[in-house]
Amino acid sequence: MTLITRRKFLTAAAVTTGATALSAIPMVAGAKELNKNLKWDKDYDVVVIGYGGAGAAAAIAAHDGGAKVLIVEKMSEGGGNTAVSSGGYICADDPEKAKVYFKNLFKYANSEMDEEQVDIFANECINLTKYVDSLKDGLEQYVYGYAGFQSIEGSESIRKFRVKGKKRGGDNLFDAYKYAVEEKRKIDVRLNTPAKDLIRNCNGEIVGVTIVTNGKEENICARKAVVLTTGGFEYNERMMQNFVKGNLIHGLGNPGNTGDGIKMAEKAGAQLWHMTGTSCPIGVKIPGHKSCVQVNMLSPSHIWVDQDGKRFVNEKGVDNHARLLAVDIYDSIHHRFPRIPCYMVFDEKARKKGPVSGGATSGYAINREGYNWSFDNTKEIESGIIKKADTLEQLAKIIGVDPSNLKDTVTKWNKDIKAGSDSLFGRAIYKSKNGKPVYEGREAPIVSEPLDETGPYYAVEMVPTILNTQGGPKRNAKSEVLDPFEKPIPRLFAAGEIGSFWGLTYQGGGNNAESMVFGQIAGKNAAALKSWK
């Protein structure tokens, strides 16, 4: 066998196809290179790319560390997923118990864990109410829920807080960030300004970023560091197909999350991790809106069925953020995802008791596009989002499931609940008196009731609706972005949803808390570096 060296290969390529063949072979991917022809348009110490909670926290910490800071944001307003979330964040009351809980979330799901990051997060998240208070004087906060997975050891330490205010939860939190950034510190913020490329010098250091303003490129020097806080990739169809199993998966959060920062980090040589991790409720697509509205019906007389008209899960036993894991089963015999879409079936008394959305307070359609689900669901029935029929057989035909299966499923459900036990999946009849609520005010005292013996009946089509992806460039406990050999890429940091430390199983309130903890770490460490020029 003849060995062909790299030099011989390149020489042969040049002879065979001309000198241009050499430039057509990208030997090493990389960021935009700093050279004598590149001119700087502006100079800062630290450039933060992305203006959500993590970007704000990083900018505040860098500014307070003495750095001159610029935030660039591609959307027309700041906030990212922080502003369209429920605004909740974890503040544990016992760091040692919290460590046990967090580590078990990784262990049971077989997710890669950076133990040092978990320990830092558990130690720091006990102080987050004080941190939020420091953003703006006069804030009020309250506990709105507890751990999402209360069977796991250490879960009793988890508390979730929100900021009170006249707006929705996420907006109240981001308004505090915005005040701290723009009014209290006067940090430069440029909206409608996407980042295009990281700029790297001959020493491999990230020394700036190319941005686009009004269609014109500008090169911004970052004398100390660049911090990536660009969010996830839930609105990037190609990345979703490659990294997240399922079908018809829609977004719930900010449509600006298209993986831009992940691609820039990859180009600079970053290692990726946690790409299959998501925070994924289940929701309903609203025609004319960019995001879905999540489903969380409080009325007990409802069930979920698959495309065969059969129940497949304890509908009240799946944590809101882990619902993709309940529906992403692939049927390799019939080549389909039989639970995507799936359907919520309910009766007249459930329709009258409250919205299918269950008083959802988060999501881009609600927070930014102004969609309000009607209390008695009549608006959604009239628009065709909710299907109505006088009998179960008619309803089954409308939604395309087997009529006999649906009727048998409801008959079985009614018989079980009247007898006092869900024999299929163990759904509780009454709310537990011992457990802490995952969400205050969103858990009814009666969990399960039979459906009416007579119609009308209703169904709504449901699909996975991702609020956060967790994957992206892997980072260490200093928030430094790592290459495939676990070495930091010099002067490049990341925080928040992009390359989150969370794995497959996500605890609600975790991303906002992570943004606070590691955003501060990224900004502080970036500001502490000596200037490269």
Short mmCIF file of C-alpha atoms in Angstrom, two decimals:
data_model
loop_
_atom_site.label_atom_id
_atom_site.label_comp_id
_atom_site.label_asym_id
_atom_site.label_seq_id
_atom_site.Cartn_x
_atom_site.Cartn_y
_atom_site.Cartn_z
CA MET A 1 0.00 0.00 0.00
CA THR A 2 1.37 3.42 -0.96
CA LEU A 3 1.30 6.12 1.70
CA ILE A 4 0.42 9.61 0.51
CA THR A 5 1.77 12.40 2.66
CA ARG A 6 -0.09 15.66 3.16
CA ARG A 7 2.60 17.49 1.12
CA LYS A 8 2.30 15.03 -1.80
CA PHE A 9 -1.47 15.31 -1.71
CA LEU A 10 -1.39 19.09 -1.88
CA THR A 11 1.23 19.07 -4.63
CA ALA A 12 -0.82 16.62 -6.67
CA ALA A 13 -3.92 18.74 -6.17
CA ALA A 14 -2.12 21.83 -7.41
CA VAL A 15 -0.79 20.05 -10.50
CA THR A 16 -4.09 18.41 -11.33
CA THR A 17 -6.56 21.21 -10.76
CA GLY A 18 -4.47 24.37 -10.65
CA ALA A 19 -3.28 26.61 -7.85
CA THR A 20 -6.82 27.55 -6.85
CA ALA A 21 -7.36 24.00 -5.56
CA LEU A 22 -5.17 24.76 -2.55
CA SER A 23 -7.42 27.55 -1.36
CA ALA A 24 -10.47 25.35 -1.91
CA ILE A 25 -9.29 22.85 0.73
CA PRO A 26 -10.05 24.25 4.21
CA MET A 27 -7.34 22.58 6.30
CA VAL A 28 -8.35 24.18 9.61
CA ALA A 29 -11.61 25.90 10.50
CA GLY A 30 -11.13 29.11 12.37
CA ALA A 31 -12.35 32.52 13.34
CA LYS A 32 -11.73 35.56 11.19
CA GLU A 33 -8.00 36.24 11.35
CA LEU A 34 -6.52 39.52 12.53
CA ASN A 35 -4.08 40.87 9.94
CA LYS A 36 -2.50 44.16 8.94
CA ASN A 37 -5.39 44.97 6.59
CA LEU A 38 -8.08 44.64 9.26
CA LYS A 39 -9.08 48.00 10.72
CA TRP A 40 -10.80 48.45 14.05
CA ASP A 41 -13.91 50.63 14.08
CA LYS A 42 -14.34 50.75 17.87
CA ASP A 43 -12.40 49.59 20.94
CA TYR A 44 -13.80 48.06 24.13
CA ASP A 45 -12.35 45.90 26.88
CA VAL A 46 -15.14 43.31 26.84
CA VAL A 47 -17.71 42.66 24.12
CA VAL A 48 -20.81 40.70 25.13
CA ILE A 49 -22.76 39.11 22.26
CA GLY A 50 -26.41 38.68 23.22
CA TYR A 51 -28.57 40.76 25.55
CA GLY A 52 -30.63 38.37 27.64
CA GLY A 53 -30.17 37.57 31.31
CA ALA A 54 -26.73 36.01 30.88
CA GLY A 55 -25.50 38.88 28.70
CA ALA A 56 -26.76 41.44 31.19
CA ALA A 57 -25.18 39.61 34.14
CA ALA A 58 -21.85 39.30 32.30
CA ALA A 59 -21.86 42.96 31.26
CA ILE A 60 -22.68 44.14 34.78
CA ALA A 61 -19.89 42.05 36.30
CA ALA A 62 -17.36 43.14 33.67
CA HIS A 63 -18.28 46.80 34.12
CA ASP A 64 -18.04 46.50 37.90
CA GLY A 65 -14.62 44.90 37.37
CA GLY A 66 -13.41 48.09 35.69
CA ALA A 67 -13.93 47.13 32.04
CA LYS A 68 -15.36 49.25 29.24
CA VAL A 69 -18.20 47.05 27.94
CA LEU A 70 -20.29 46.78 24.79
CA ILE A 71 -23.38 44.58 24.41
CA VAL A 72 -24.56 43.73 20.89
CA GLU A 73 -27.97 42.19 20.26
CA LYS A 74 -29.40 41.13 16.90
CA MET A 75 -33.05 41.56 17.88
CA SER A 76 -34.84 44.90 18.07
CA GLU A 77 -35.11 44.65 21.85
CA GLY A 78 -33.19 42.93 24.61
CA GLY A 79 -34.42 40.17 26.84
CA GLY A 80 -33.78 36.92 24.99
CA ASN A 81 -35.41 33.93 26.61
CA THR A 82 -35.15 35.58 30.03
CA ALA A 83 -37.82 38.12 29.14
CA VAL A 84 -40.23 35.56 27.66
CA SER A 85 -39.71 32.97 30.39
CA SER A 86 -41.86 32.84 33.50
CA GLY A 87 -39.09 34.82 35.18
CA GLY A 88 -38.38 32.12 37.73
CA TYR A 89 -35.00 31.16 39.10
CA ILE A 90 -33.66 28.62 41.57
CA CYS A 91 -32.50 29.76 44.98
CA ALA A 92 -31.68 26.67 47.03
CA ASP A 93 -31.78 26.86 50.82
CA ASP A 94 -29.16 24.15 51.43
CA PRO A 95 -26.20 23.94 49.02
CA GLU A 96 -25.14 20.44 50.07
CA LYS A 97 -28.60 18.98 49.50
CA ALA A 98 -28.84 20.94 46.25
CA LYS A 99 -25.57 19.39 45.06
CA VAL A 100 -26.99 15.92 45.64
CA TYR A 101 -30.17 16.81 43.75
CA PHE A 102 -28.42 18.43 40.78
CA LYS A 103 -25.87 15.63 40.44
CA ASN A 104 -28.60 13.01 40.42
CA LEU A 105 -30.27 14.79 37.50
CA PHE A 106 -27.08 14.10 35.52
CA LYS A 107 -26.48 10.62 36.92
CA TYR A 108 -29.92 9.17 36.19
CA ALA A 109 -30.01 10.59 32.64
CA ASN A 110 -26.39 9.62 31.89
CA SER A 111 -25.52 13.22 30.94
CA GLU A 112 -22.00 14.58 30.94
CA MET A 113 -21.46 16.50 34.17
CA ASP A 114 -18.83 19.03 35.18
CA GLU A 115 -18.86 18.47 38.91
CA GLU A 116 -16.98 21.68 39.63
CA GLN A 117 -19.63 23.71 37.82
CA VAL A 118 -22.43 21.93 39.67
CA ASP A 119 -20.74 22.61 43.01
CA ILE A 120 -20.22 26.28 42.16
CA PHE A 121 -23.81 26.62 41.00
CA ALA A 122 -25.20 25.01 44.16
CA ASN A 123 -23.03 27.20 46.39
CA GLU A 124 -23.86 30.41 44.55
CA CYS A 125 -27.56 29.94 43.87
CA ILE A 126 -28.37 30.31 47.57
CA ASN A 127 -27.45 34.00 47.21
CA LEU A 128 -29.46 34.83 44.11
CA THR A 129 -32.31 36.67 45.79
CA LYS A 130 -29.68 39.12 47.09
CA TYR A 131 -28.21 39.39 43.61
CA VAL A 132 -31.59 40.16 42.05
CA ASP A 133 -32.27 42.73 44.79
CA SER A 134 -28.98 44.42 43.89
CA LEU A 135 -30.14 45.04 40.31
CA LYS A 136 -32.70 47.64 41.29
CA ASP A 137 -33.89 49.12 44.58
CA GLY A 138 -37.37 48.29 45.79
CA LEU A 139 -37.87 44.92 44.10
CA GLU A 140 -40.24 42.41 45.70
CA GLN A 141 -39.71 38.69 45.28
CA TYR A 142 -41.72 35.64 46.21
CA VAL A 143 -41.52 31.84 46.19
CA TYR A 144 -43.71 30.44 43.41
CA GLY A 145 -42.70 26.78 43.41
CA TYR A 146 -40.32 24.00 44.31
CA ALA A 147 -38.45 21.13 42.67
CA GLY A 148 -39.78 19.57 39.51
CA PHE A 149 -38.55 16.07 40.41
CA GLN A 150 -39.49 15.58 44.05
CA SER A 151 -38.68 11.88 44.18
CA ILE A 152 -34.97 12.66 43.80
CA GLU A 153 -32.85 12.97 46.92
CA GLY A 154 -32.07 16.57 47.83
CA SER A 155 -35.12 18.00 46.06
CA GLU A 156 -36.43 19.43 49.33
CA SER A 157 -33.76 22.15 49.12
CA ILE A 158 -35.06 23.65 45.87
CA ARG A 159 -37.09 26.85 45.89
CA LYS A 160 -38.03 28.97 42.90
CA PHE A 161 -38.43 32.74 43.06
CA ARG A 162 -39.96 35.44 40.89
CA VAL A 163 -39.91 39.23 40.87
CA LYS A 164 -43.28 40.86 41.50
CA GLY A 165 -44.41 43.51 39.08
CA LYS A 166 -47.08 44.82 36.76
CA LYS A 167 -45.79 42.84 33.78
CA ARG A 168 -45.37 39.11 33.23
CA GLY A 169 -42.68 37.25 35.15
CA GLY A 170 -39.86 37.30 32.61
CA ASP A 171 -40.38 40.96 31.76
CA ASN A 172 -40.29 41.89 35.43
CA LEU A 173 -36.93 40.15 35.82
CA PHE A 174 -35.42 41.57 32.64
CA ASP A 175 -36.62 45.07 33.46
CA ALA A 176 -34.46 44.85 36.59
CA TYR A 177 -31.49 43.73 34.48
CA LYS A 178 -32.14 46.50 31.97
CA TYR A 179 -32.20 49.14 34.68
CA ALA A 180 -28.92 47.85 36.10
CA VAL A 181 -27.27 47.83 32.66
CA GLU A 182 -28.61 50.90 30.92
CA GLU A 183 -29.59 53.35 33.64
CA LYS A 184 -27.44 52.51 36.64
CA ARG A 185 -24.21 51.77 34.73
CA LYS A 186 -24.79 53.37 31.31
CA ILE A 187 -23.28 50.35 29.52
CA ASP A 188 -23.28 50.69 25.73
CA VAL A 189 -25.98 48.56 24.10
CA ARG A 190 -26.46 48.19 20.35
CA LEU A 191 -29.71 46.59 19.19
CA ASN A 192 -30.48 45.32 15.67
CA THR A 193 -26.80 44.43 15.53
CA PRO A 194 -25.99 40.79 14.78
CA ALA A 195 -22.50 39.43 15.30
CA LYS A 196 -21.03 37.78 12.22
CA ASP A 197 -17.54 36.54 13.15
CA LEU A 198 -15.17 36.24 16.05
CA ILE A 199 -11.74 37.72 15.30
CA ARG A 200 -8.63 35.78 16.31
CA ASN A 201 -4.99 36.90 16.38
CA CYS A 202 -1.87 34.90 15.53
CA ASN A 203 -1.63 33.66 19.13
CA GLY A 204 -5.04 32.02 18.89
CA GLU A 205 -6.69 34.62 21.14
CA ILE A 206 -10.19 35.93 20.44
CA VAL A 207 -9.55 39.66 20.20
CA GLY A 208 -12.71 41.06 18.66
CA VAL A 209 -15.90 40.54 16.74
CA THR A 210 -17.30 41.58 13.39
CA ILE A 211 -20.81 42.99 13.74
CA VAL A 212 -23.34 44.19 11.19
CA THR A 213 -25.14 47.51 11.64
CA ASN A 214 -27.57 48.73 8.99
CA GLY A 215 -26.05 46.28 6.54
CA LYS A 216 -22.51 47.53 7.14
CA GLU A 217 -19.78 45.45 8.76
CA GLU A 218 -17.77 46.86 11.66
CA ASN A 219 -14.81 45.31 13.45
CA ILE A 220 -15.01 45.81 17.20
CA CYS A 221 -11.83 45.30 19.19
CA ALA A 222 -12.16 43.43 22.48
CA ARG A 223 -8.97 44.24 24.33
CA LYS A 224 -9.65 41.71 27.06
CA ALA A 225 -12.30 39.19 25.97
CA VAL A 226 -15.50 38.31 24.15
CA VAL A 227 -18.43 36.73 26.02
CA LEU A 228 -20.99 34.66 24.09
CA THR A 229 -24.51 34.83 25.54
CA THR A 230 -26.51 34.27 22.36
CA GLY A 231 -28.91 31.60 23.60
CA GLY A 232 -29.73 28.32 21.93
CA PHE A 233 -30.76 26.91 18.56
CA GLU A 234 -34.44 26.06 18.94
CA TYR A 235 -35.35 28.11 15.86
CA ASN A 236 -32.64 26.56 13.65
CA GLU A 237 -34.37 23.76 11.76
CA ARG A 238 -31.19 22.03 10.58
CA MET A 239 -29.64 21.97 14.05
CA MET A 240 -32.88 20.73 15.57
CA GLN A 241 -33.01 17.86 13.06
CA ASN A 242 -29.45 16.87 13.89
CA PHE A 243 -29.46 17.17 17.66
CA VAL A 244 -33.00 16.81 19.04
CA LYS A 245 -35.06 13.67 18.46
CA GLY A 246 -38.67 14.20 17.50
CA ASN A 247 -40.93 15.67 14.85
CA LEU A 248 -42.93 18.89 14.43
CA ILE A 249 -41.02 20.46 17.29
CA HIS A 250 -41.82 24.14 17.63
CA GLY A 251 -40.41 26.99 19.68
CA LEU A 252 -41.86 28.60 22.76
CA GLY A 253 -39.18 31.21 23.41
CA ASN A 254 -37.32 33.95 21.55
CA PRO A 255 -37.22 33.43 17.73
CA GLY A 256 -33.76 35.01 17.75
CA ASN A 257 -32.34 31.76 19.10
CA THR A 258 -30.99 30.37 15.83
CA GLY A 259 -27.64 29.02 16.99
CA ASP A 260 -25.51 31.98 15.83
CA GLY A 261 -23.15 31.95 18.78
CA ILE A 262 -22.79 28.17 18.62
CA LYS A 263 -21.68 28.36 15.00
CA MET A 264 -19.21 31.16 15.74
CA ALA A 265 -17.77 29.16 18.62
CA GLU A 266 -17.49 26.04 16.44
CA LYS A 267 -15.68 28.06 13.79
CA ALA A 268 -13.22 29.16 16.47
CA GLY A 269 -12.57 25.53 17.43
CA ALA A 270 -14.97 24.99 20.34
CA GLN A 271 -16.06 21.60 21.62
CA LEU A 272 -19.82 21.03 21.87
CA TRP A 273 -21.75 19.35 24.67
CA HIS A 274 -25.31 18.76 25.94
CA MET A 275 -26.72 19.16 22.43
CA THR A 276 -29.65 16.82 23.15
CA GLY A 277 -30.68 18.62 26.33
CA THR A 278 -33.80 20.79 26.24
CA SER A 279 -36.37 22.52 28.37
CA CYS A 280 -39.46 21.44 26.46
CA PRO A 281 -43.08 21.85 27.53
CA ILE A 282 -45.90 20.71 25.28
CA GLY A 283 -48.01 23.27 23.52
CA VAL A 284 -50.30 24.42 20.76
CA LYS A 285 -49.36 26.14 17.51
CA ILE A 286 -51.20 29.43 17.10
CA PRO A 287 -51.69 30.44 13.45
CA GLY A 288 -50.01 33.74 12.64
CA HIS A 289 -47.68 33.64 15.64
CA LYS A 290 -43.99 32.81 15.74
CA SER A 291 -44.15 30.66 18.85
CA CYS A 292 -46.53 28.22 20.47
CA VAL A 293 -48.53 28.58 23.68
CA GLN A 294 -47.81 25.91 26.26
CA VAL A 295 -50.51 23.59 27.61
CA ASN A 296 -51.16 23.00 31.29
CA MET A 297 -54.86 22.34 31.83
CA LEU A 298 -55.90 22.59 35.47
CA SER A 299 -59.34 21.04 35.08
CA PRO A 300 -59.16 17.32 36.02
CA SER A 301 -61.51 15.88 33.36
CA HIS A 302 -59.02 15.56 30.52
CA ILE A 303 -56.63 12.95 29.09
CA TRP A 304 -53.90 12.81 26.45
CA VAL A 305 -54.10 10.33 23.59
CA ASP A 306 -51.72 9.38 20.79
CA GLN A 307 -52.46 9.02 17.09
CA ASP A 308 -54.09 5.65 17.79
CA GLY A 309 -56.51 7.20 20.27
CA LYS A 310 -54.83 5.62 23.31
CA ARG A 311 -53.45 7.12 26.53
CA PHE A 312 -49.68 6.80 26.88
CA VAL A 313 -48.58 8.64 30.04
CA ASN A 314 -49.56 9.97 33.45
CA GLU A 315 -50.58 13.39 32.15
CA LYS A 316 -50.08 15.08 35.52
CA GLY A 317 -46.88 13.22 36.38
CA VAL A 318 -44.57 14.65 33.70
CA ASP A 319 -42.61 17.76 34.69
CA ASN A 320 -43.51 20.68 32.46
CA HIS A 321 -39.92 21.06 31.22
CA ALA A 322 -39.47 17.35 30.42
CA ARG A 323 -42.48 16.70 28.22
CA LEU A 324 -40.45 16.08 25.06
CA LEU A 325 -39.17 12.96 26.82
CA ALA A 326 -42.76 11.71 27.10
CA VAL A 327 -43.58 12.05 23.39
CA ASP A 328 -40.41 11.57 21.33
CA ILE A 329 -40.86 7.80 20.90
CA TYR A 330 -40.21 6.64 17.32
CA ASP A 331 -42.19 3.71 15.90
CA SER A 332 -39.71 2.02 13.54
CA ILE A 333 -42.35 -0.47 12.32
CA HIS A 334 -44.74 2.14 10.98
CA HIS A 335 -42.09 4.85 10.60
CA ARG A 336 -43.73 7.61 12.60
CA PHE A 337 -43.66 9.47 15.88
CA PRO A 338 -47.05 8.25 17.18
CA ARG A 339 -47.16 10.84 19.97
CA ILE A 340 -46.16 13.88 17.90
CA PRO A 341 -48.63 15.34 17.51
CA CYS A 342 -50.78 14.01 20.33
CA TYR A 343 -54.16 15.26 21.52
CA MET A 344 -55.71 16.51 24.71
CA VAL A 345 -59.32 15.30 24.97
CA PHE A 346 -61.66 16.98 27.45
CA ASP A 347 -65.32 17.54 28.21
CA GLU A 348 -67.72 20.47 28.60
CA LYS A 349 -67.11 20.97 32.31
CA ALA A 350 -63.36 21.17 31.69
CA ARG A 351 -63.89 23.72 28.91
CA LYS A 352 -65.85 25.98 31.25
CA LYS A 353 -63.43 25.72 34.18
CA GLY A 354 -60.46 27.38 32.53
CA PRO A 355 -58.12 27.68 29.58
CA VAL A 356 -56.21 24.80 28.04
CA SER A 357 -53.13 26.95 28.61
CA GLY A 358 -53.71 26.76 32.37
CA GLY A 359 -52.80 30.39 32.93
CA ALA A 360 -49.42 30.05 31.20
CA THR A 361 -47.32 33.16 31.80
CA SER A 362 -44.42 32.61 29.44
CA GLY A 363 -43.56 32.32 25.79
CA TYR A 364 -42.93 34.66 22.90
CA ALA A 365 -46.53 34.47 21.62
CA ILE A 366 -47.81 35.63 25.01
CA ASN A 367 -45.07 38.01 26.18
CA ARG A 368 -44.15 39.63 22.86
CA GLU A 369 -46.95 38.93 20.38
CA GLY A 370 -49.75 39.58 22.85
CA TYR A 371 -51.74 36.37 22.47
CA ASN A 372 -54.28 35.82 25.26
CA TRP A 373 -55.98 32.43 25.50
CA SER A 374 -59.69 32.85 26.30
CA PHE A 375 -60.71 31.71 29.78
CA ASP A 376 -63.53 29.42 28.57
CA ASN A 377 -61.67 28.39 25.38
CA THR A 378 -64.43 29.75 23.12
CA LYS A 379 -62.08 31.91 21.03
CA GLU A 380 -59.94 28.87 20.27
CA ILE A 381 -62.99 26.76 19.38
CA GLU A 382 -64.20 29.44 16.98
CA SER A 383 -60.75 29.74 15.37
CA GLY A 384 -60.46 25.97 14.94
CA ILE A 385 -57.52 25.51 17.30
CA ILE A 386 -59.79 23.39 19.52
CA LYS A 387 -61.97 20.81 17.77
CA LYS A 388 -65.53 20.15 18.98
CA ALA A 389 -67.92 17.23 18.44
CA ASP A 390 -71.09 15.88 20.00
CA THR A 391 -69.73 12.34 20.37
CA LEU A 392 -66.34 10.74 20.91
CA GLU A 393 -66.65 8.88 17.61
CA GLN A 394 -67.19 12.15 15.73
CA LEU A 395 -64.30 13.79 17.57
CA ALA A 396 -62.02 10.87 16.71
CA LYS A 397 -62.80 11.26 13.00
CA ILE A 398 -62.10 14.99 13.13
CA ILE A 399 -58.65 14.55 14.67
CA GLY A 400 -57.85 11.41 12.70
CA VAL A 401 -57.65 8.72 15.41
CA ASP A 402 -59.38 5.34 15.62
CA PRO A 403 -62.94 5.95 16.93
CA SER A 404 -63.26 2.63 18.75
CA ASN A 405 -59.89 3.11 20.44
CA LEU A 406 -60.80 6.59 21.65
CA LYS A 407 -64.15 5.44 22.99
CA ASP A 408 -62.54 2.47 24.74
CA THR A 409 -59.84 4.73 26.17
CA VAL A 410 -62.38 7.14 27.69
CA THR A 411 -64.48 4.23 28.99
CA LYS A 412 -61.42 2.72 30.68
CA TRP A 413 -60.42 6.10 32.14
CA ASN A 414 -63.88 6.75 33.54
CA LYS A 415 -64.15 3.27 35.04
CA ASP A 416 -60.72 3.53 36.70
CA ILE A 417 -61.25 6.98 38.18
CA LYS A 418 -64.69 6.09 39.52
CA ALA A 419 -63.04 3.07 41.16
CA GLY A 420 -60.38 5.35 42.66
CA SER A 421 -57.24 4.36 40.73
CA ASP A 422 -55.68 4.94 37.31
CA SER A 423 -54.69 1.35 36.59
CA LEU A 424 -52.65 2.23 33.49
CA PHE A 425 -50.29 5.02 34.59
CA GLY A 426 -51.02 5.80 38.22
CA ARG A 427 -52.30 9.35 37.79
CA ALA A 428 -53.36 10.65 41.17
CA ILE A 429 -56.99 11.38 41.96
CA TYR A 430 -56.24 14.15 44.45
CA LYS A 431 -53.34 16.52 44.91
CA SER A 432 -50.79 15.20 47.40
CA LYS A 433 -51.01 16.82 50.82
CA ASN A 434 -47.36 16.11 51.56
CA GLY A 435 -45.55 17.21 48.41
CA LYS A 436 -44.54 20.79 47.65
CA PRO A 437 -46.14 22.36 44.57
CA VAL A 438 -43.94 22.59 41.50
CA TYR A 439 -45.92 25.74 40.59
CA GLU A 440 -48.00 27.60 43.17
CA GLY A 441 -51.53 28.19 41.91
CA ARG A 442 -51.17 25.85 38.93
CA GLU A 443 -52.04 22.58 40.67
CA ALA A 444 -55.73 21.92 41.31
CA PRO A 445 -56.85 20.02 44.45
CA ILE A 446 -58.63 17.41 42.29
CA VAL A 447 -56.23 15.97 39.74
CA SER A 448 -58.40 13.40 37.95
CA GLU A 449 -62.11 13.18 37.12
CA PRO A 450 -64.15 11.06 34.70
CA LEU A 451 -65.15 12.68 31.43
CA ASP A 452 -68.87 13.35 30.90
CA GLU A 453 -70.95 10.43 29.67
CA THR A 454 -72.51 12.69 27.05
CA GLY A 455 -71.01 15.37 24.80
CA PRO A 456 -69.94 17.74 23.64
CA TYR A 457 -66.28 16.73 23.65
CA TYR A 458 -63.18 18.67 22.68
CA ALA A 459 -59.66 17.99 21.46
CA VAL A 460 -56.61 20.13 20.88
CA GLU A 461 -53.53 19.06 18.91
CA MET A 462 -50.30 19.30 20.91
CA VAL A 463 -46.64 19.35 19.86
CA PRO A 464 -43.33 19.73 21.73
CA THR A 465 -42.57 23.43 22.26
CA ILE A 466 -38.97 24.11 23.21
CA LEU A 467 -38.25 27.00 25.56
CA ASN A 468 -34.51 26.33 25.83
CA THR A 469 -31.96 24.14 24.17
CA GLN A 470 -29.04 23.51 26.52
CA GLY A 471 -26.29 22.55 24.09
CA GLY A 472 -23.44 24.56 22.67
CA PRO A 473 -19.76 25.26 23.31
CA LYS A 474 -18.52 23.42 26.35
CA ARG A 475 -17.14 25.67 29.05
CA ASN A 476 -15.32 25.20 32.33
CA ALA A 477 -16.04 26.52 35.81
CA LYS A 478 -14.43 29.85 34.87
CA SER A 479 -16.90 30.16 31.97
CA GLU A 480 -14.03 29.79 29.50
CA VAL A 481 -14.96 28.09 26.22
CA LEU A 482 -13.06 24.84 25.68
CA ASP A 483 -11.63 23.25 22.56
CA PRO A 484 -11.97 19.48 21.82
CA PHE A 485 -8.89 18.82 23.97
CA GLU A 486 -10.40 20.49 27.05
CA LYS A 487 -8.13 23.53 26.68
CA PRO A 488 -9.59 27.04 26.99
CA ILE A 489 -9.82 29.09 23.81
CA PRO A 490 -7.98 32.24 24.96
CA ARG A 491 -10.19 35.25 25.72
CA LEU A 492 -13.46 33.52 24.81
CA PHE A 493 -16.14 33.05 27.46
CA ALA A 494 -19.77 31.89 27.40
CA ALA A 495 -22.74 31.92 29.75
CA GLY A 496 -26.43 31.11 29.84
CA GLU A 497 -28.34 28.83 27.50
CA ILE A 498 -25.48 28.60 24.97
CA GLY A 499 -23.48 25.60 26.15
CA SER A 500 -25.47 25.33 29.37
CA PHE A 501 -24.11 23.11 32.13
CA TRP A 502 -27.56 21.45 32.34
CA GLY A 503 -27.87 18.05 30.67
CA LEU A 504 -30.79 15.94 29.47
CA THR A 505 -32.93 16.49 32.57
CA TYR A 506 -33.63 20.15 33.27
CA GLN A 507 -34.92 21.70 36.49
CA GLY A 508 -37.34 24.60 35.96
CA GLY A 509 -35.85 27.96 36.92
CA GLY A 510 -32.41 26.55 36.18
CA ASN A 511 -31.49 28.59 33.11
CA ASN A 512 -32.27 31.97 34.66
CA ALA A 513 -30.30 30.99 37.76
CA GLU A 514 -27.43 29.69 35.63
CA SER A 515 -27.39 32.97 33.70
CA MET A 516 -26.98 34.87 36.94
CA VAL A 517 -24.25 32.65 38.37
CA PHE A 518 -22.11 31.98 35.30
CA GLY A 519 -22.87 35.31 33.66
CA GLN A 520 -21.25 36.98 36.66
CA ILE A 521 -18.31 34.55 36.54
CA ALA A 522 -17.78 35.15 32.81
CA GLY A 523 -17.90 38.92 33.14
CA LYS A 524 -15.66 39.03 36.19
CA ASN A 525 -13.01 36.76 34.67
CA ALA A 526 -13.11 38.58 31.34
CA ALA A 527 -12.56 41.95 33.02
CA ALA A 528 -9.67 40.58 35.08
CA LEU A 529 -7.56 39.71 32.04
CA LYS A 530 -4.70 41.90 30.90
CA SER A 531 -5.23 43.63 27.58
CA TRP A 532 -3.69 41.88 24.58
CA LYS A 533 -2.78 45.21 22.94
#
